[in-house]
Amino acid sequence: MINMMQKVLRILYFCINLIHMFLFNFFTCCKTNTNTNTQNETQTFSLPSPLPQWPPPKGQGQGFASGVINLGEIEVCKVTTFEFVWGSNVMEDKKKAVAFFKPVEIPDGFHVLGHYCQPCYKPFRSFLLVAREVDMCPSEGISVCNKLPALRNPLDYTLLWCSDAGSKEISTGSGYFWLPQPPEGYKALGYLVTNDHNKPELDEMSCVRADLTDKCEPYQLILDVGSVIPEFPIRVWNLRPLDRGMLGKGVSVGTFFCSTYWNMGEELLITCLKNFNPALPAMPNLDQVNALIEHYGPTVFFHPKEVYLPSSVNWFFINGAQLYRKGVSTAEAIDATGSNLPGGGTNDGEFWIDLPSNDRRDFVKHGDLTSAKLYVHVKPALGGTFTDIAMWVFCPFNGPSTLKLGVFSIPFSKIGEHVGDWEHFTLRICNFTGELWSIYLSQHSKGKWVDAYDLEYIDGNKAIVYSSKSGHASYPHAGTYIQGSSKLGIGIRNDCSGSSLRVDSSIQYEVVAAEYLGDVVKEPQWLQFMREWGPKIVYESKSEVDKLINALPHRLRSIFLKLFKKLPVELYGEEGPTGPKEKNNWIGDER
């Protein structure tokens, strides 16, 4: 009987331990690999296909996909092996859980600048730079040698926050957040996180000389403990350089920003790196650019009921597009290459392009899919550590919008249409490896970055971009997207679907601009046309809107009126867009 009881107790003890292990794994934010104590490989994202061998460097492109990027007085490389340190609990919402990691397997001579954080619901995809000093004395002379070292250890650490002081409901184990105290003349670029109360060793990270750093800004709040424990808050954000875009020198390190009490606009205690190397050695040369496009170029799917398709710019000109000048009644034919278009200047309303005024007008409206191509602008991003490949598509006409009112859809006869439509999406390529990192999808006057793991792929590493019916906005998945209030089901429809109507940008493309390559790429004359690619016509949209409002129940009328006022101005009249080079994201970062 005693033996039987012992067996039962052993079984119960085993079951309790098994349940305890299950609950611990379930409520722990991000599991770790028990053998290597690094991130679980099953959670790590990788592109569908292996990366190819990129063309060999010739002149520009010496450092592309080499794994190390020279920023002037320091070099950086990207670490991809991490050790889990601490994670928040799932709480009520799994999307609020985050995990913190420290980089391991640091290459010889390189130094850690901070730790890494990411939400647990996302596939693991690290982005953290480590740095080493470059010996510049032999080539640069005494002035550089007399400077302070580029990297130095912190003098001390300040404990910023500790999970032990708050509710146990927000964490598994203990998490301690340490802010390094840099020597005078140096800046910290990140925080360290530990799972015990002991201060980190001073040589666990490096600070960077202040003149080699740049300002950064927090974006994308990823942890808010204050919402759970108001009396003991901490918030964690991703970081990005303040100085971005084609001319920006700020380099993202991949660290995070955290604070117990921080107000928007206050100066941060940490910074990012700055690229002082004017050669931008990690940017790809033209052969490498072509290889990137051929490997990653997305296929653009148009809606099966799309009637306003894209065309090439040359096809548009050859088939009768006309140039108008303010105060002149007659139009001028545009030659096939657009060489007679006025270049430079600003969008001053002196010139505009229109469809042919004869019987070919309706024909040209519908475009020509066989001639369509993506017009490519290649530019540095994040201080030359990434390459942005902006791909522009031209449609001769943008069709009228369709309004969604709950279960009802009401097509407009005029509202939303205009001559000429320029839309784009941008591939962001990591210059350390040549890996596709994300794609920016332009959506009318806005847009969004979509991580590579959240894209659909059609052929190897070629993503799919869905173009919305009539309006040609870009989306990552098929479906109906509401421009307005998705909650109320009221707004402009953006319908996306796969079909046989498609353009393969890996084949149908033309590189039209790459300023960093000098004279290697010659820009076409039409790209210098800074005016509008369509006439401005203000029409009375009130009659269409009044009909809709009068048909609505009284309780919805005021809601609809408020919503309609927030919709894009293009809904109130026809106004052709300016060309790609007049857009603020030509030089600046995406919105």
XYZ file of C-alpha atoms in Angstrom:
591
model
C 0.000 0.000 0.000
C 2.875 2.346 0.897
C 4.622 1.550 -2.392
C 1.419 2.286 -4.264
C 1.055 5.644 -2.481
C 4.675 6.505 -3.285
C 4.044 5.754 -6.956
C 0.917 7.927 -6.966
C 2.800 10.772 -5.265
C 5.636 10.500 -7.784
C 3.124 10.653 -10.639
C 1.391 13.669 -9.046
C 4.744 15.373 -8.490
C 5.698 14.709 -12.110
C 2.354 16.074 -13.372
C 2.655 19.213 -11.227
C 6.142 19.859 -12.578
C 4.936 19.245 -16.113
C 2.053 21.709 -15.651
C 4.427 24.225 -14.057
C 6.818 23.959 -17.016
C 3.935 24.345 -19.473
C 2.581 27.428 -17.713
C 6.048 28.953 -17.437
C 6.656 28.500 -21.168
C 3.203 29.781 -22.001
C 3.452 32.952 -19.941
C 7.072 33.687 -20.682
C 7.304 36.227 -23.455
C 9.923 34.694 -25.746
C 11.343 31.185 -25.229
C 15.073 30.593 -25.376
C 17.128 27.763 -26.755
C 18.178 25.751 -23.668
C 21.267 24.365 -25.379
C 22.817 27.604 -26.611
C 20.811 30.105 -24.529
C 20.185 32.082 -27.704
C 16.935 32.872 -29.510
C 14.861 29.882 -30.572
C 15.691 29.160 -34.198
C 12.065 28.268 -34.955
C 11.129 31.885 -34.270
C 13.811 33.341 -36.527
C 12.692 34.801 -39.858
C 14.581 34.183 -43.071
C 13.697 35.009 -46.663
C 12.134 32.218 -48.747
C 15.288 31.655 -50.823
C 19.037 31.917 -50.160
C 20.782 35.111 -51.198
C 22.671 34.961 -54.492
C 26.312 35.781 -55.081
C 26.182 39.502 -55.818
C 28.281 40.862 -58.718
C 31.889 41.620 -57.746
C 32.707 45.189 -56.719
C 34.093 47.589 -59.317
C 34.855 51.083 -58.004
C 31.674 51.943 -56.116
C 30.305 48.917 -54.306
C 33.570 47.711 -52.752
C 31.942 47.363 -49.356
C 28.455 46.231 -50.416
C 27.351 42.997 -48.681
C 30.830 42.641 -47.125
C 29.492 42.479 -43.565
C 31.458 45.536 -42.369
C 30.784 49.223 -43.124
C 33.326 51.998 -42.663
C 31.830 55.188 -41.173
C 35.068 57.155 -41.057
C 36.805 56.769 -37.689
C 34.854 53.636 -36.772
C 33.670 50.494 -38.519
C 30.436 48.684 -37.721
C 29.139 45.201 -38.356
C 25.794 43.571 -37.678
C 25.528 40.882 -34.995
C 22.852 38.225 -35.501
C 23.431 35.910 -32.509
C 21.725 36.882 -29.266
C 21.205 35.645 -25.731
C 17.821 36.126 -24.071
C 18.054 38.292 -20.916
C 14.555 39.187 -19.744
C 10.996 39.337 -21.021
C 7.714 40.829 -19.931
C 4.703 38.614 -19.335
C 1.870 38.169 -21.807
C -0.522 40.093 -19.514
C -3.934 40.592 -21.134
C -2.598 41.087 -24.640
C 0.169 38.985 -26.176
C 1.054 41.862 -28.480
C 2.232 43.850 -25.455
C 4.868 41.294 -24.504
C 8.487 42.058 -25.359
C 11.881 40.412 -24.896
C 15.345 41.853 -24.340
C 18.540 40.309 -25.683
C 22.258 40.901 -25.507
C 24.491 40.224 -28.518
C 26.977 37.360 -28.302
C 29.770 36.030 -30.509
C 31.092 39.572 -31.024
C 33.856 39.672 -33.679
C 37.345 40.403 -32.398
C 38.007 44.076 -31.845
C 34.332 45.095 -31.929
C 32.414 46.515 -28.972
C 28.783 46.350 -27.868
C 26.874 49.664 -27.985
C 23.657 48.512 -26.297
C 21.112 45.719 -26.046
C 18.248 44.742 -28.343
C 14.500 44.589 -27.786
C 11.570 43.427 -29.862
C 7.890 42.480 -29.459
C 7.364 38.773 -28.918
C 4.613 38.348 -31.479
C 7.022 39.222 -34.295
C 9.380 36.647 -35.821
C 12.903 37.131 -34.524
C 14.949 39.297 -36.863
C 17.845 41.052 -35.217
C 19.306 44.411 -36.059
C 22.132 45.451 -33.777
C 25.456 47.030 -34.686
C 28.781 46.633 -32.876
C 31.699 48.993 -33.491
C 35.495 49.144 -33.567
C 37.921 52.012 -33.983
C 39.744 52.494 -37.288
C 43.466 53.286 -37.175
C 43.603 56.470 -39.233
C 46.956 57.927 -38.111
C 49.171 56.631 -40.951
C 46.903 58.007 -43.689
C 45.230 61.016 -42.094
C 48.097 62.640 -40.222
C 48.679 64.159 -36.790
C 45.365 66.054 -36.470
C 43.334 62.851 -36.374
C 45.822 61.090 -34.106
C 45.569 63.859 -31.508
C 41.835 63.321 -31.116
C 40.390 61.377 -28.225
C 39.747 57.679 -28.909
C 36.548 57.015 -30.854
C 35.328 54.462 -28.274
C 35.598 54.366 -24.485
C 33.973 52.364 -21.724
C 31.380 54.082 -19.524
C 32.436 55.425 -16.118
C 29.483 53.835 -14.332
C 25.876 52.685 -14.725
C 22.682 54.145 -13.288
C 19.808 51.786 -12.506
C 16.888 53.199 -14.461
C 14.186 50.632 -13.663
C 13.762 47.228 -12.048
C 10.856 44.838 -12.473
C 11.231 43.663 -8.844
C 9.967 47.021 -7.615
C 6.723 46.605 -9.517
C 4.052 43.959 -9.800
C 5.173 40.394 -10.474
C 2.341 40.195 -12.971
C 4.349 42.031 -15.604
C 7.429 39.820 -15.716
C 9.006 36.405 -15.401
C 12.150 36.705 -13.342
C 13.882 39.989 -12.700
C 14.789 42.664 -15.206
C 17.186 45.542 -14.482
C 17.647 48.423 -16.927
C 21.008 50.220 -16.786
C 21.859 53.581 -18.299
C 25.617 53.941 -18.943
C 27.334 57.100 -17.710
C 29.704 58.149 -20.526
C 32.997 59.980 -19.978
C 33.055 63.684 -20.767
C 32.925 64.225 -24.514
C 31.248 60.865 -25.177
C 27.696 59.663 -25.716
C 25.860 56.445 -24.883
C 24.039 54.701 -27.733
C 21.957 52.221 -25.789
C 21.006 50.573 -22.501
C 22.031 47.287 -20.912
C 19.499 44.868 -19.410
C 20.420 42.261 -16.787
C 18.436 39.653 -14.868
C 20.110 40.343 -11.499
C 20.841 43.391 -9.357
C 24.597 43.447 -9.995
C 25.899 46.292 -12.124
C 27.261 45.264 -15.512
C 31.025 45.319 -15.947
C 32.348 48.570 -17.425
C 33.890 46.740 -20.385
C 30.554 45.163 -21.379
C 29.815 48.113 -23.664
C 31.390 51.201 -25.216
C 30.384 54.817 -25.538
C 31.214 56.816 -28.676
C 32.951 60.171 -28.976
C 30.202 62.798 -29.198
C 31.263 64.264 -32.556
C 30.846 60.834 -34.179
C 27.199 60.585 -33.096
C 23.941 62.074 -34.293
C 20.550 62.800 -32.778
C 17.899 60.103 -32.795
C 14.206 59.956 -32.002
C 11.897 57.348 -30.460
C 9.161 55.817 -32.586
C 6.879 52.791 -32.297
C 6.178 52.359 -28.587
C 6.780 48.654 -27.870
C 6.352 48.382 -24.083
C 4.271 50.438 -21.658
C 4.437 49.159 -18.094
C 2.837 52.413 -16.965
C -0.484 51.154 -18.275
C -0.247 48.266 -15.757
C 1.591 49.953 -12.885
C 0.937 53.722 -13.061
C 2.997 54.411 -9.952
C 6.083 52.654 -11.362
C 6.086 53.161 -15.123
C 8.573 52.454 -17.853
C 8.143 52.821 -21.573
C 10.287 51.368 -24.340
C 10.484 52.619 -27.922
C 12.356 51.701 -31.063
C 14.909 54.280 -32.164
C 15.718 55.865 -35.499
C 18.004 58.722 -36.601
C 16.486 62.180 -36.651
C 18.483 62.983 -39.803
C 17.199 60.546 -42.429
C 16.597 60.474 -46.166
C 18.966 60.485 -49.120
C 21.285 63.104 -47.600
C 20.929 61.984 -43.984
C 24.050 60.759 -42.178
C 22.350 59.209 -39.146
C 22.979 55.477 -38.678
C 20.562 53.327 -36.716
C 22.348 51.076 -34.213
C 19.299 48.897 -33.501
C 19.165 49.726 -29.791
C 16.069 50.900 -27.935
C 15.127 53.945 -25.866
C 13.460 53.600 -22.473
C 12.352 56.072 -19.855
C 10.297 56.244 -16.708
C 9.144 59.811 -17.326
C 9.782 61.255 -20.784
C 7.754 63.828 -22.695
C 7.725 64.137 -26.460
C 10.222 66.752 -27.581
C 12.652 66.331 -24.700
C 16.272 65.604 -25.657
C 17.263 61.951 -25.321
C 20.134 60.732 -23.178
C 21.320 58.426 -25.933
C 22.217 58.997 -29.589
C 22.812 57.124 -32.829
C 25.914 56.959 -35.030
C 26.823 59.311 -37.851
C 28.477 58.368 -41.136
C 31.443 60.633 -41.881
C 32.635 58.602 -44.856
C 31.623 60.592 -47.982
C 32.467 57.666 -50.277
C 29.533 55.612 -48.926
C 31.531 52.434 -49.646
C 28.701 50.050 -48.796
C 26.328 51.423 -51.448
C 25.928 49.084 -54.455
C 27.319 49.860 -57.897
C 25.011 49.744 -60.941
C 25.660 46.054 -61.661
C 24.807 45.238 -58.061
C 21.681 47.439 -58.243
C 20.473 45.537 -61.294
C 21.169 42.230 -59.542
C 19.160 43.398 -56.506
C 16.200 44.396 -58.674
C 16.303 41.163 -60.647
C 16.405 39.177 -57.407
C 13.858 41.138 -55.322
C 11.718 43.046 -57.849
C 8.078 42.573 -56.753
C 5.237 41.585 -59.038
C 2.482 44.211 -59.011
C -1.001 42.717 -59.226
C -3.842 44.882 -60.481
C -7.484 44.182 -59.644
C -9.200 41.886 -62.188
C -11.773 44.638 -62.824
C -9.195 47.402 -63.177
C -9.820 49.455 -66.332
C -7.269 52.226 -65.706
C -4.012 50.364 -66.149
C -0.418 51.631 -66.176
C 1.703 52.370 -69.201
C 5.220 53.510 -69.885
C 5.787 57.264 -69.954
C 6.977 56.989 -73.574
C 3.746 55.219 -74.602
C 1.770 58.031 -72.951
C 3.694 60.656 -74.929
C 3.607 58.792 -78.261
C -0.146 58.315 -78.012
C -0.987 61.976 -77.808
C -0.249 63.449 -74.379
C -0.167 67.233 -74.635
C 1.708 70.043 -72.896
C -0.323 73.097 -71.905
C 0.963 76.501 -70.838
C -0.926 79.009 -68.729
C -2.504 81.717 -70.868
C -1.997 79.800 -74.155
C -5.096 78.147 -75.624
C -3.336 75.674 -77.920
C -1.420 72.655 -76.643
C 1.938 71.358 -77.756
C 2.539 67.695 -78.623
C 5.128 66.000 -76.393
C 7.801 64.028 -78.216
C 8.476 60.385 -77.382
C 11.233 61.073 -74.834
C 9.713 64.222 -73.351
C 12.704 66.273 -74.496
C 10.505 69.354 -75.095
C 9.139 69.374 -71.531
C 10.377 72.342 -69.472
C 12.779 71.110 -66.793
C 13.597 72.422 -63.345
C 11.755 75.134 -61.506
C 8.875 74.407 -59.178
C 5.218 73.503 -59.431
C 4.190 77.085 -60.249
C 1.104 76.286 -62.341
C 2.725 77.590 -65.546
C 2.650 74.210 -67.313
C 0.701 70.963 -67.086
C 0.181 67.769 -69.061
C -3.172 66.474 -70.286
C -4.605 63.578 -72.254
C -5.090 64.013 -76.009
C -8.048 66.257 -76.820
C -9.179 64.155 -79.796
C -10.952 60.811 -80.021
C -7.901 59.009 -78.595
C -8.526 60.539 -75.152
C -10.559 57.604 -73.844
C -8.133 55.096 -75.368
C -5.124 56.618 -73.577
C -7.032 56.742 -70.271
C -6.967 52.955 -70.080
C -3.185 52.660 -70.362
C -1.144 49.884 -71.927
C -0.013 47.074 -69.646
C 2.416 45.606 -72.199
C 4.483 48.795 -72.245
C 4.333 49.422 -68.474
C 7.522 49.480 -66.443
C 8.731 50.534 -63.001
C 10.923 53.636 -62.924
C 13.663 53.148 -60.334
C 15.345 55.702 -58.067
C 18.243 54.278 -56.010
C 19.419 56.232 -52.964
C 21.247 55.840 -49.642
C 19.215 55.308 -46.475
C 20.185 55.487 -42.795
C 23.609 56.926 -43.522
C 24.420 54.510 -46.343
C 23.966 51.370 -44.230
C 20.842 50.621 -46.279
C 19.875 51.161 -49.911
C 16.397 52.360 -50.850
C 15.172 51.220 -54.255
C 12.093 53.348 -54.962
C 9.990 51.922 -57.809
C 7.540 54.324 -59.463
C 4.599 53.232 -61.602
C 2.747 55.599 -63.946
C -0.938 55.346 -64.898
C -2.418 57.800 -67.449
C -5.626 58.025 -65.415
C -6.879 57.562 -61.857
C -10.460 56.315 -61.765
C -13.364 57.563 -59.592
C -13.665 56.343 -56.030
C -16.187 53.997 -54.460
C -17.716 54.859 -51.095
C -18.391 52.135 -48.538
C -21.289 52.695 -46.133
C -21.500 49.624 -43.935
C -22.693 46.796 -46.182
C -23.384 49.200 -49.061
C -20.902 50.333 -51.726
C -21.700 53.403 -53.811
C -19.508 54.216 -56.840
C -18.928 57.905 -57.526
C -19.198 59.206 -61.061
C -16.466 61.849 -60.735
C -15.139 62.130 -57.206
C -11.568 60.870 -56.957
C -10.650 60.779 -60.633
C -7.806 62.734 -62.216
C -5.446 62.620 -65.175
C -2.030 61.143 -64.445
C -1.217 59.000 -61.430
C 2.235 58.385 -59.921
C 2.421 55.726 -57.202
C 5.447 53.981 -55.750
C 6.808 51.405 -53.355
C 10.333 51.268 -51.918
C 12.548 48.275 -51.219
C 14.914 48.800 -48.288
C 18.035 46.649 -48.676
C 20.536 45.974 -45.864
C 23.989 46.915 -47.154
C 25.742 44.577 -44.714
C 24.362 41.504 -46.494
C 22.259 42.590 -49.478
C 19.159 41.275 -47.694
C 15.675 42.696 -48.288
C 14.659 44.276 -44.993
C 11.258 45.846 -45.663
C 9.077 47.464 -48.332
C 7.363 50.832 -48.057
C 3.926 50.814 -49.689
C 2.579 54.188 -50.824
C -1.142 54.616 -50.153
C -2.437 57.883 -51.598
C -1.091 60.677 -49.360
C 0.218 58.211 -46.766
C 1.868 54.799 -46.646
C 3.497 52.247 -44.364
C 6.640 50.154 -43.996
C 5.967 46.402 -44.122
C 8.616 44.067 -42.718
C 9.875 41.330 -45.014
C 8.279 38.628 -42.848
C 4.812 40.146 -43.408
C 5.005 40.088 -47.209
C 3.728 37.517 -49.677
C 6.231 36.050 -52.138
C 5.591 34.746 -55.615
C 8.964 33.589 -56.889
C 11.879 33.114 -54.529
C 12.448 36.413 -52.731
C 10.202 38.466 -55.013
C 7.356 39.968 -53.039
C 3.806 40.671 -54.207
C 2.432 44.220 -54.243
C -1.324 44.607 -54.689
C -2.496 47.746 -56.492
C -5.959 48.970 -55.449
C -8.724 49.265 -58.040
C -8.949 52.693 -59.723
C -6.699 54.456 -57.177
C -3.536 52.302 -57.534
C -2.481 52.482 -53.864
C -0.145 49.659 -52.781
C -0.965 46.978 -50.182
C 0.780 43.796 -48.969
C -2.228 41.461 -49.140
C -5.432 41.028 -51.120
C -8.623 42.388 -49.569
C -10.596 45.591 -49.073
C -8.896 48.455 -47.225
C -11.005 51.366 -45.974
C -9.674 54.908 -46.257
C -11.731 56.447 -43.501
C -13.213 54.665 -40.482
C -12.790 50.890 -40.570
C -14.601 50.682 -37.232
C -17.733 52.331 -38.645
C -17.303 50.729 -42.058
C -17.453 54.162 -43.710
C -14.842 55.399 -46.150
C -13.305 55.043 -49.587
C -12.795 51.464 -50.744
C -9.375 50.220 -51.807
C -9.999 46.792 -53.326
C -7.001 44.542 -53.997
C -6.863 41.132 -55.628
C -4.595 38.890 -57.629
C -5.276 38.587 -61.353
C -3.679 38.081 -64.737
C -3.166 41.862 -64.888
C 0.349 42.230 -63.529
C 3.733 43.855 -64.003
C 6.941 42.046 -63.027
C 9.271 44.782 -61.797
C 12.258 42.431 -61.803
C 12.071 42.514 -65.610
C 9.989 45.544 -66.560
C 12.036 48.345 -65.022
C 14.343 51.228 -65.863
C 16.836 52.851 -63.488
C 16.250 56.594 -63.970
C 18.170 58.105 -61.049
C 20.977 57.231 -58.641
C 22.633 60.476 -57.568
C 25.309 58.820 -55.431
C 26.686 57.108 -58.577
C 27.480 60.452 -60.229
C 27.066 60.391 -64.017
C 26.618 56.620 -64.243
C 22.816 56.998 -64.553
C 21.489 59.664 -66.917
C 18.117 61.006 -65.840
C 15.454 61.298 -68.601
C 14.176 64.793 -69.424
C 10.615 64.012 -68.323
C 11.914 63.389 -64.800
C 12.938 67.064 -64.633
C 9.324 68.173 -65.298
C 8.300 69.551 -61.894
C 4.754 70.555 -62.783
C 1.529 68.555 -62.752
C 0.872 65.524 -64.943
C -2.776 66.452 -65.297
C -5.038 69.529 -65.389
C -6.609 71.044 -62.321
C -10.411 70.946 -62.547
C -12.523 71.877 -59.541
C -15.963 70.364 -59.927
C -19.040 70.511 -57.754
C -18.900 67.359 -55.677
C -21.558 68.679 -53.300
C -24.417 67.328 -55.399
C -23.126 63.755 -55.224
C -22.430 64.063 -51.514
C -25.826 65.625 -50.772
C -27.589 62.706 -52.451
C -25.699 60.281 -50.235
C -26.301 62.250 -47.041
C -30.035 62.572 -47.698
C -30.256 58.813 -48.154
C -28.622 58.121 -44.770
C -30.416 57.689 -41.448
C -30.313 60.926 -39.409
C -27.936 59.455 -36.783
C -25.300 58.742 -39.457
C -25.439 62.058 -41.332
C -23.251 64.087 -38.959
C -20.740 61.215 -38.708
C -20.496 60.979 -42.493
C -20.050 64.748 -42.895
C -17.159 64.787 -40.412
C -15.568 61.794 -42.128
C -15.914 63.217 -45.616
C -14.058 66.388 -44.576
C -11.075 64.230 -43.542
C -10.816 62.411 -46.883
C -8.083 63.419 -49.388
C -8.534 66.705 -51.236
C -8.338 64.803 -54.528
C -11.930 63.739 -53.875
C -13.137 67.311 -54.391
C -11.749 67.820 -57.857
C -9.396 66.643 -60.555
C -5.787 67.642 -60.073
C -2.963 65.746 -61.691
C -0.053 64.822 -59.431
C 3.456 66.187 -59.748
C 6.175 63.854 -60.988
C 8.365 61.676 -58.729
C 11.176 64.202 -58.343
C 8.826 66.851 -56.920
C 7.709 64.520 -54.091
C 9.195 65.179 -50.653
C 10.267 61.544 -50.326
C 12.545 61.859 -53.376
C 15.206 63.361 -51.118
C 13.609 62.766 -47.720
C 12.662 59.534 -45.995
C 9.318 57.892 -46.606
C 6.407 59.291 -44.610
